[in-house]
Short mmCIF file of C-alpha atoms in Angstrom, two decimals:
data_model
loop_
_atom_site.label_atom_id
_atom_site.label_comp_id
_atom_site.label_asym_id
_atom_site.label_seq_id
_atom_site.Cartn_x
_atom_site.Cartn_y
_atom_site.Cartn_z
CA MET A 730 -1.53 12.06 18.06
CA MET A 731 -5.04 12.50 19.43
CA ARG A 732 -7.63 10.30 17.82
CA LYS A 733 -11.16 10.76 19.08
CA PRO A 734 -13.81 8.06 18.96
CA LEU A 735 -15.61 10.31 16.54
CA PHE A 736 -13.23 9.15 13.82
CA GLY A 737 -15.29 6.05 13.19
CA ALA A 738 -18.35 8.20 12.78
CA LEU A 739 -16.55 10.38 10.28
CA VAL A 740 -15.57 7.34 8.27
CA LEU A 741 -19.16 6.16 8.36
CA GLY A 742 -20.28 9.60 7.32
CA LEU A 743 -17.90 9.62 4.41
CA THR A 744 -19.02 6.14 3.50
CA ALA A 745 -22.63 7.14 3.45
CA GLN A 746 -22.04 10.35 1.59
CA PHE A 747 -19.31 9.37 -0.82
CA SER A 748 -19.61 5.59 -1.24
CA VAL A 749 -16.12 4.93 0.10
CA HIS A 750 -14.11 2.70 -2.24
CA ALA A 751 -15.05 -0.59 -0.60
CA ALA A 752 -16.39 -2.85 -3.31
CA GLU A 753 -13.34 -4.06 -5.22
CA PRO A 754 -13.97 -6.71 -7.87
CA LYS A 755 -13.16 -10.15 -6.52
CA LEU A 756 -13.23 -12.53 -9.43
CA TYR A 757 -10.36 -13.14 -11.77
CA PRO A 758 -9.35 -11.03 -13.50
CA THR A 759 -9.14 -8.60 -10.64
CA GLY A 760 -7.54 -5.33 -9.87
CA PRO A 761 -9.83 -2.34 -10.00
CA SER A 762 -11.00 -0.84 -13.27
CA GLU A 763 -9.39 2.40 -12.15
CA ASP A 764 -6.90 3.39 -9.48
CA SER A 765 -7.90 4.26 -5.93
CA ALA A 766 -8.54 7.80 -4.74
CA PHE A 767 -7.79 9.09 -1.27
CA ILE A 768 -8.59 12.06 0.94
CA ARG A 769 -7.40 13.18 4.36
CA PHE A 770 -7.89 16.13 6.69
CA VAL A 771 -5.20 18.12 8.46
CA GLY A 772 -5.54 20.56 11.31
CA ALA A 773 -2.64 22.94 10.79
CA LEU A 774 -3.87 25.36 13.45
CA ASP A 775 -2.44 25.70 16.96
CA ALA A 776 -5.77 24.50 18.34
CA PRO A 777 -8.12 21.56 17.62
CA ILE A 778 -10.54 21.63 14.72
CA GLU A 779 -13.63 19.62 13.94
CA VAL A 780 -14.33 18.00 10.58
CA ARG A 781 -17.92 17.19 9.63
CA ALA A 782 -19.06 15.13 6.68
CA GLY A 783 -22.34 13.53 5.74
CA LYS A 784 -25.19 13.26 8.22
CA ASP A 785 -23.33 12.14 11.31
CA GLY A 786 -19.68 11.99 10.40
CA ARG A 787 -17.48 14.16 12.56
CA ILE A 788 -14.00 14.03 14.01
CA GLU A 789 -11.96 16.27 16.23
CA LEU A 790 -8.39 16.76 15.13
CA ALA A 791 -5.79 17.96 17.61
CA ALA A 792 -3.49 20.83 16.73
CA HIS A 793 -1.13 19.82 13.93
CA ASP A 794 -2.80 16.41 13.60
CA SER A 795 -4.14 14.58 10.55
CA THR A 796 -6.44 11.71 9.69
CA THR A 797 -5.27 8.61 7.87
CA TRP A 798 -5.83 8.54 4.13
CA GLN A 799 -9.40 7.47 3.45
CA ALA A 800 -10.25 5.70 0.22
CA VAL A 801 -13.12 7.42 -1.59
CA LYS A 802 -14.95 6.98 -4.84
CA ALA A 803 -13.12 8.79 -7.61
CA HIS A 804 -14.80 11.54 -9.64
CA SER A 805 -17.59 12.00 -7.07
CA PRO A 806 -18.21 15.36 -5.43
CA LEU A 807 -17.12 15.25 -1.77
CA GLY A 808 -18.21 17.81 0.76
CA ALA A 809 -16.95 18.51 4.26
CA THR A 810 -17.11 21.31 6.77
CA LEU A 811 -14.16 22.41 8.88
CA VAL A 812 -15.14 24.02 12.18
CA HIS A 813 -12.96 26.09 14.49
CA GLY A 814 -13.53 29.06 16.77
CA GLY A 815 -17.16 29.41 15.83
CA GLN A 816 -16.31 29.68 12.15
CA ASN A 817 -17.23 27.13 9.48
CA GLN A 818 -15.45 26.53 6.20
CA ALA A 819 -17.25 24.38 3.63
CA VAL A 820 -15.07 22.44 1.23
CA ASP A 821 -16.13 20.67 -1.96
CA VAL A 822 -13.64 18.52 -3.81
CA SER A 823 -13.50 15.71 -6.32
CA VAL A 824 -10.65 13.21 -6.29
CA GLN A 825 -9.28 11.62 -9.44
CA PRO A 826 -8.07 7.99 -9.69
CA GLY A 827 -4.57 7.70 -8.26
CA GLU A 828 -4.88 11.07 -6.57
CA PHE A 829 -4.31 11.90 -2.90
CA VAL A 830 -6.08 15.08 -1.75
CA THR A 831 -5.25 16.89 1.47
CA VAL A 832 -7.86 19.23 2.98
CA ALA A 833 -6.33 21.43 5.66
CA ALA A 834 -7.43 24.07 8.12
CA LEU A 835 -4.68 26.67 7.75
CA PRO A 836 -3.77 29.76 9.74
CA ASP A 837 -3.75 32.85 7.59
CA ASP A 838 -1.41 35.81 7.90
CA LYS A 839 -4.03 37.96 9.64
CA GLY A 840 -4.60 35.82 12.72
CA GLY A 841 -7.60 33.96 11.29
CA TRP A 842 -7.82 30.70 9.42
CA THR A 843 -8.94 29.31 6.12
CA ALA A 844 -9.29 26.01 4.28
CA GLY A 845 -6.69 24.81 1.81
CA ILE A 846 -6.61 21.94 -0.65
CA GLY A 847 -3.47 20.16 -1.82
CA ARG A 848 -3.32 17.51 -4.53
CA GLU A 849 -0.76 14.95 -5.62
CA SER A 850 -0.63 11.80 -7.73
CA PRO A 851 2.44 10.03 -6.40
CA THR A 852 4.20 7.18 -8.15
CA ASP A 853 7.29 6.84 -5.95
CA PHE A 854 6.05 4.08 -3.65
CA SER A 855 8.90 2.19 -2.02
CA ALA A 856 9.40 0.09 1.09
CA PHE A 857 13.15 0.79 0.99
CA LYS A 858 13.22 4.58 0.77
CA VAL A 859 11.66 7.50 2.60
CA SER A 860 9.46 9.80 0.52
CA LEU A 861 9.55 13.48 1.48
CA GLY A 862 6.94 15.71 -0.10
CA LEU A 863 6.77 19.49 0.12
CA MET A 864 3.22 20.79 -0.21
CA ASN A 865 3.05 24.56 -0.45
CA MET A 866 -0.22 26.03 0.82
CA ALA A 867 1.26 29.45 1.61
CA GLU A 868 0.32 31.93 -1.08
CA HIS A 869 3.18 34.26 -0.24
CA CYS A 870 5.87 31.59 -0.05
CA SER A 871 7.45 31.66 -3.49
CA ASN A 872 9.87 28.96 -4.55
CA ALA A 873 9.42 27.00 -1.34
CA ALA A 874 12.34 24.78 -0.46
CA ILE A 875 13.50 22.59 2.37
CA LYS A 876 17.15 22.25 3.21
CA ILE A 877 19.03 20.18 5.75
CA ALA A 878 18.87 22.28 8.91
CA GLY A 879 21.79 24.65 9.18
CA LYS A 880 23.22 23.64 5.82
CA ASP A 881 22.86 24.90 2.29
CA VAL A 882 21.80 21.46 1.05
CA ALA A 883 18.40 21.46 -0.65
CA ILE A 884 16.21 18.39 -0.39
CA VAL A 885 13.19 19.71 -2.30
CA GLU A 886 13.10 23.13 -3.93
CA ASP A 887 11.22 25.44 -6.31
CA VAL A 888 7.73 24.54 -5.16
CA ALA A 889 5.29 27.23 -6.21
CA PRO A 890 2.27 28.18 -4.07
CA LYS A 891 -0.42 25.47 -4.44
CA GLY A 892 2.31 23.17 -5.78
CA MET A 893 3.75 19.90 -4.53
CA LYS A 894 6.99 18.02 -5.13
CA ARG A 895 8.35 14.79 -3.75
CA ARG A 896 11.70 13.11 -3.56
CA GLN A 897 13.04 9.92 -2.10
CA VAL A 898 15.77 9.93 0.52
CA ASN A 899 17.50 7.20 2.43
CA PRO A 900 16.35 6.44 5.98
CA LEU A 901 18.17 8.82 8.32
CA SER A 902 17.64 11.30 11.14
CA LEU A 903 16.77 14.67 9.69
CA SER A 904 16.00 18.24 10.67
CA VAL A 905 15.01 20.69 7.96
CA ASP A 906 14.74 24.42 7.39
CA LEU A 907 11.98 25.99 5.30
CA TYR A 908 12.95 28.60 2.73
CA CYS A 909 10.60 30.97 0.91
CA GLY A 910 12.03 33.07 -1.92
CA GLY A 911 15.52 32.14 -0.80
CA GLN A 912 14.99 33.33 2.78
CA ARG A 913 14.80 31.01 5.76
CA SER A 914 11.37 31.03 7.40
CA GLY A 915 10.81 29.84 10.96
CA ASP A 916 12.81 27.50 13.14
CA PRO A 917 14.25 24.15 12.06
CA VAL A 918 11.77 21.27 12.12
CA ASN A 919 13.05 17.99 13.52
CA LEU A 920 11.58 15.00 11.67
CA GLY A 921 13.38 12.52 13.93
CA GLY A 922 14.59 9.19 12.63
CA LEU A 923 12.98 8.54 9.24
CA ARG A 924 12.30 4.88 8.56
CA ALA A 925 12.27 3.01 5.26
CA GLY A 926 8.82 2.90 3.70
CA GLU A 927 7.59 6.06 5.42
CA ARG A 928 5.97 8.79 3.39
CA TRP A 929 5.97 12.31 4.77
CA THR A 930 4.23 15.46 3.63
CA LEU A 931 5.79 18.71 4.82
CA LEU A 932 2.94 21.19 4.67
CA VAL A 933 3.86 24.86 4.22
CA HIS A 934 1.22 27.20 5.63
CA PRO A 935 0.95 30.95 6.08
CA ALA A 936 1.92 32.56 9.39
CA ARG A 937 1.88 36.13 10.69
CA ASP A 938 5.58 36.52 9.97
CA GLY A 939 6.02 34.45 6.85
CA ALA A 940 5.38 30.74 6.51
CA ARG A 941 5.79 27.63 8.64
CA LEU A 942 6.18 23.92 8.13
CA ILE A 943 4.12 21.10 9.61
CA PRO A 944 5.37 17.54 9.09
CA ILE A 945 2.65 14.96 8.44
CA LEU A 946 3.31 11.23 8.39
CA ASP A 947 1.17 9.77 5.60
CA ARG A 948 -0.85 6.83 6.94
CA MET A 949 -2.73 4.45 4.68
CA PRO A 950 -6.07 3.01 5.76
CA MET B 237 24.67 -34.98 2.68
CA PRO B 238 24.04 -31.73 4.61
CA ALA B 239 20.61 -31.09 6.13
CA SER B 240 18.27 -28.86 4.18
CA ALA B 241 18.02 -25.26 5.34
CA LEU B 242 14.29 -25.87 5.75
CA MET B 243 14.64 -28.91 8.01
CA GLY B 244 12.53 -28.46 11.13
CA LEU B 245 10.99 -25.17 10.04
CA THR B 246 7.27 -24.42 10.03
CA LEU B 247 6.06 -22.61 6.92
CA LEU B 248 2.70 -20.99 6.27
CA VAL B 249 1.84 -20.51 2.60
CA ILE B 250 -1.04 -18.25 1.54
CA GLY B 251 -2.19 -16.94 -1.79
CA ASP B 252 -4.70 -16.62 -4.58
CA SER B 253 -5.98 -18.99 -7.28
CA HIS B 254 -2.58 -20.57 -7.89
CA LEU B 255 -3.05 -22.16 -4.47
CA ALA B 256 -6.80 -22.69 -4.69
CA THR B 257 -7.04 -25.59 -7.14
CA PRO B 258 -5.43 -28.91 -6.13
CA SER B 259 -3.69 -29.41 -9.49
CA TYR B 260 -2.08 -25.96 -9.33
CA LEU B 261 0.81 -24.77 -7.15
CA ILE B 262 -0.82 -26.06 -3.98
CA GLY B 263 -0.27 -29.52 -5.47
CA THR B 264 3.46 -29.07 -6.01
CA LEU B 265 5.01 -26.47 -3.68
CA PRO B 266 4.09 -28.12 -0.34
CA ASP B 267 5.44 -31.45 -1.63
CA ARG B 268 8.87 -29.98 -2.21
CA LEU B 269 8.90 -28.03 1.06
CA VAL B 270 7.90 -31.15 2.99
CA GLU B 271 10.62 -33.11 1.20
CA GLU B 272 13.05 -30.54 2.53
CA GLY B 273 11.93 -31.27 6.07
CA ALA B 274 9.52 -28.40 6.67
CA LYS B 275 6.13 -28.57 8.34
CA VAL B 276 3.81 -26.80 5.90
CA HIS B 277 0.30 -25.35 6.03
CA THR B 278 -1.06 -24.00 2.73
CA ILE B 279 -4.24 -22.02 2.08
CA GLY B 280 -5.32 -20.51 -1.21
CA VAL B 281 -8.46 -18.44 -1.71
CA CYS B 282 -9.22 -17.75 -5.36
CA GLY B 283 -9.44 -14.13 -6.44
CA THR B 284 -8.22 -12.59 -3.20
CA ASN B 285 -6.16 -9.45 -3.00
CA PRO B 286 -3.38 -9.01 -0.43
CA ALA B 287 -5.42 -6.84 1.95
CA ASP B 288 -8.11 -9.54 2.00
CA TRP B 289 -5.76 -11.49 4.28
CA VAL B 290 -5.64 -8.76 6.92
CA LYS B 291 -9.15 -9.61 8.04
CA PRO B 292 -11.51 -12.43 6.98
CA SER B 293 -12.76 -11.72 3.47
CA PRO B 294 -14.80 -13.79 1.04
CA GLY B 295 -13.38 -15.31 -2.11
CA ASP B 296 -15.74 -15.74 -5.03
CA CYS B 297 -14.20 -18.72 -6.83
CA GLY B 298 -13.41 -21.36 -4.23
CA MET B 299 -10.49 -22.21 -2.02
CA SER B 300 -8.19 -25.06 -1.06
CA GLU B 301 -6.32 -25.93 2.09
CA ARG B 302 -3.56 -28.46 2.53
CA THR B 303 -1.78 -29.79 5.58
CA GLY B 304 1.73 -30.89 4.78
CA ALA B 305 1.73 -33.22 1.78
CA GLU B 306 -1.76 -34.56 2.44
CA THR B 307 -4.34 -34.33 -0.32
CA PRO B 308 -5.54 -30.72 -0.71
CA VAL B 309 -9.12 -30.11 0.37
CA ARG B 310 -11.05 -28.05 -2.18
CA GLN B 311 -14.04 -25.97 -1.10
CA GLU B 312 -16.24 -24.64 -3.89
CA SER B 313 -18.56 -22.36 -1.94
CA GLY B 314 -18.23 -20.22 1.15
CA ALA B 315 -14.56 -19.54 0.48
CA LYS B 316 -13.09 -17.07 2.93
CA THR B 317 -9.67 -15.93 4.05
CA THR B 318 -8.49 -16.16 7.63
CA ALA B 319 -6.73 -13.11 9.04
CA ILE B 320 -2.97 -13.51 8.72
CA SER B 321 -2.53 -12.55 12.37
CA GLU B 322 -4.80 -15.43 13.37
CA LEU B 323 -3.03 -17.91 11.10
CA ILE B 324 0.35 -16.88 12.44
CA ALA B 325 -0.83 -17.07 16.04
CA LYS B 326 -2.15 -20.58 15.45
CA ASP B 327 0.62 -22.05 13.27
CA LYS B 328 3.55 -20.14 14.80
CA PRO B 329 5.46 -20.38 11.52
CA ASN B 330 9.13 -19.56 11.11
CA ALA B 331 8.13 -17.86 7.87
CA VAL B 332 5.10 -16.89 5.82
CA ILE B 333 5.22 -17.38 2.06
CA VAL B 334 2.81 -15.14 0.17
CA VAL B 335 2.14 -16.19 -3.42
CA MET B 336 0.29 -13.27 -4.90
CA GLY B 337 0.46 -10.86 -7.77
CA ASP B 338 -1.88 -11.78 -10.61
CA THR B 339 -4.87 -10.50 -8.67
CA ILE B 340 -3.37 -7.02 -8.45
CA GLY B 341 -2.09 -6.87 -12.01
CA ALA B 342 -5.27 -5.25 -13.33
CA TYR B 343 -4.26 -6.71 -16.66
CA LYS B 344 -7.19 -5.29 -18.57
CA ASN B 345 -6.65 -1.80 -17.20
CA PRO B 346 -4.33 0.19 -19.49
CA GLU B 347 -2.81 1.83 -16.40
CA PHE B 348 -1.35 -0.18 -13.54
CA PRO B 349 -3.24 1.10 -10.44
CA LYS B 350 -0.20 1.88 -8.32
CA SER B 351 -1.93 3.65 -5.46
CA TRP B 352 -4.38 0.78 -5.01
CA ALA B 353 -1.61 -1.80 -5.28
CA TYR B 354 0.45 0.12 -2.72
CA GLN B 355 -2.48 0.09 -0.32
CA GLN B 356 -2.98 -3.64 -0.88
CA THR B 357 0.63 -4.74 -0.46
CA SER B 358 1.48 -2.46 2.45
CA ALA B 359 -1.61 -3.59 4.36
CA LEU B 360 -0.49 -7.23 4.27
CA THR B 361 3.23 -6.69 4.80
CA LYS B 362 2.51 -4.47 7.80
CA ALA B 363 0.22 -7.09 9.30
CA ILE B 364 2.90 -9.76 8.90
CA ALA B 365 5.67 -7.47 10.13
CA ALA B 366 3.63 -6.63 13.23
CA THR B 367 3.97 -10.26 14.29
CA GLY B 368 7.74 -10.27 13.80
CA THR B 369 7.50 -13.27 11.46
CA ALA B 370 9.88 -13.63 8.53
CA CYS B 371 8.20 -13.62 5.15
CA TYR B 372 8.71 -14.20 1.45
CA TRP B 373 6.57 -12.79 -1.31
CA VAL B 374 6.41 -14.73 -4.57
CA GLY B 375 5.33 -12.59 -7.50
CA PRO B 376 3.67 -13.71 -10.74
CA GLY B 377 5.47 -15.47 -13.53
CA TRP B 378 5.22 -14.55 -17.21
CA GLY B 379 2.17 -16.61 -18.09
CA SER B 380 1.22 -16.05 -21.69
CA GLU B 381 -0.13 -13.11 -23.64
CA GLY B 382 -3.39 -12.85 -25.49
CA SER B 383 -5.49 -14.80 -23.02
CA ARG B 384 -8.89 -13.95 -21.64
CA TYR B 385 -7.26 -12.37 -18.59
CA GLY B 386 -5.42 -9.83 -20.71
CA LYS B 387 -2.05 -10.63 -19.18
CA THR B 388 0.87 -9.04 -21.02
CA PHE B 389 4.58 -9.48 -20.51
CA ALA B 390 5.04 -5.74 -20.18
CA ARG B 391 2.53 -5.56 -17.32
CA VAL B 392 4.04 -8.62 -15.64
CA ASP B 393 7.42 -6.90 -15.77
CA GLU B 394 5.97 -3.67 -14.38
CA LEU B 395 4.15 -5.57 -11.65
CA ASN B 396 7.27 -7.46 -10.60
CA LYS B 397 9.26 -4.23 -10.42
CA PHE B 398 6.54 -2.68 -8.26
CA LEU B 399 6.34 -5.67 -5.93
CA SER B 400 10.11 -5.95 -5.58
CA GLU B 401 10.12 -2.35 -4.35
CA ASN B 402 7.10 -2.56 -2.09
CA VAL B 403 6.86 -5.85 -0.20
CA ALA B 404 9.73 -5.37 2.26
CA PRO B 405 10.31 -6.52 4.95
CA CYS B 406 9.25 -9.64 3.05
CA THR B 407 11.98 -11.04 0.82
CA TYR B 408 10.83 -10.75 -2.77
CA ILE B 409 11.03 -13.75 -5.10
CA ASP B 410 10.73 -12.66 -8.73
CA SER B 411 9.20 -15.52 -10.70
CA THR B 412 10.07 -13.95 -14.05
CA LYS B 413 13.70 -14.80 -13.28
CA MET B 414 12.81 -18.50 -13.21
CA ALA B 415 11.80 -18.99 -16.84
CA GLN B 416 11.61 -17.25 -20.17
CA PRO B 417 8.30 -15.80 -21.38
CA ASN B 418 6.13 -18.59 -22.79
CA GLU B 419 8.50 -21.26 -21.39
CA TRP B 420 5.93 -22.54 -18.91
CA LYS B 421 2.77 -23.36 -20.84
CA THR B 422 -0.53 -22.15 -19.45
CA LEU B 423 -4.14 -23.27 -19.46
CA ASP B 424 -5.56 -19.81 -19.80
CA GLY B 425 -2.74 -17.29 -19.82
CA GLN B 426 -2.38 -17.22 -16.05
CA HIS B 427 -2.55 -20.75 -14.68
CA TYR B 428 0.17 -23.18 -15.67
CA LEU B 429 0.00 -26.75 -16.87
CA GLY B 430 1.31 -29.31 -14.40
CA GLY B 431 4.88 -29.12 -15.64
CA GLY B 432 4.96 -25.38 -15.08
CA TYR B 433 3.66 -25.68 -11.55
CA LYS B 434 6.29 -28.33 -10.80
CA LYS B 435 9.09 -26.08 -12.07
CA TRP B 436 7.67 -23.04 -10.31
CA ALA B 437 7.46 -24.95 -7.01
CA ASN B 438 11.05 -26.12 -7.27
CA ALA B 439 12.32 -22.66 -8.17
CA ILE B 440 10.43 -21.09 -5.23
CA ALA B 441 11.78 -23.71 -2.82
CA ASP B 442 15.32 -23.24 -4.15
CA ALA B 443 15.04 -19.48 -3.67
CA ILE B 444 13.96 -19.91 -0.04
CA ILE B 445 16.60 -22.54 0.66
CA SER B 446 19.30 -20.23 -0.70
CA ASN B 447 18.09 -17.47 1.64
CA PRO B 448 16.42 -19.25 4.57
CA PRO B 449 14.55 -17.42 7.32
CA LYS B 450 16.91 -16.20 10.03
#
């Protein structure tokens, strides 16, 4: 993982622009009046990208790297610009309470890149299980599925483009194959030894010859 | 008579308002733990959420601190948490006991804010786990319904289920297993009368004694 010093500046930028969810009520009765909202950025390209937000917020993400989840104010319009190879992609999103939004720089199937947005509102939090999510950002990958590598054992299946599904598994060492429309796509992806409490997002993105999978370990702020 | 499982152990107890007023749990739990032979340091900062103990954070309704079975010292203004890493480094406890749950119940919110609660609990359990210290997490008891805090038995049940699933590696102690709803009378729906705090303290101590830190 490559984390540049610019990360702090990005957080500050998001804070300034989006009023990051920092002021929780303190007095009894507490607990927020609505659930938290989170956003993160993923560089799914084979090269670094830059993320800019607000006046001075910017971060460089290494290839296949992601930021931690950042708490943001729900319902508010959030803007960011993804920069790579002299090309800018502006993104505007709003995050709902309880929602986790992933903004990714994705390769397209023509050798270029584009920005993608994935949303989920998970409820399967557990310190005893591993949560595996399949987030399909590949338009041409129908009925995305992941199976145990080399076996016809589905872990998550039938995820439509722009869709997302999660399931809990026990802690174990795992390699997975990606399937699109019933056909295996790409090489097996080794997730290593999964530990209890971890949450993973397996991001499906377009590639020149089909679709590929990038594993992202979800990290809370 | 065999020695207590807590004999010779050092215990650090942190939490919210239940430990922030001398006549509440901070007045009963340390007594029992000390009776069992433990060295105990207790700090309660009213209104704090779990993540407030990861780094120093203000509390808006006072705090109390107690060394062993000495008289608790109540502080009305300037209440502030101390980072759990700092407390652990200073006290070198065999175990941390977190008494917290009512502050994340969001009792007046029709939806339990799971994502926020997950962020709160995981922040504190990770900070404790990073030190390698054993820990227990004591969740909220039933209290009573219809109070100004909006506490309901259904939400207490939901909250306990959430905490039992999300505070590992801390050992979870479910306070709703210690009494029936309405059995321990409350002042205000959340905070118990003296008898309730005495029973709660004994039940917490018994739970730790039956599963002492390794």
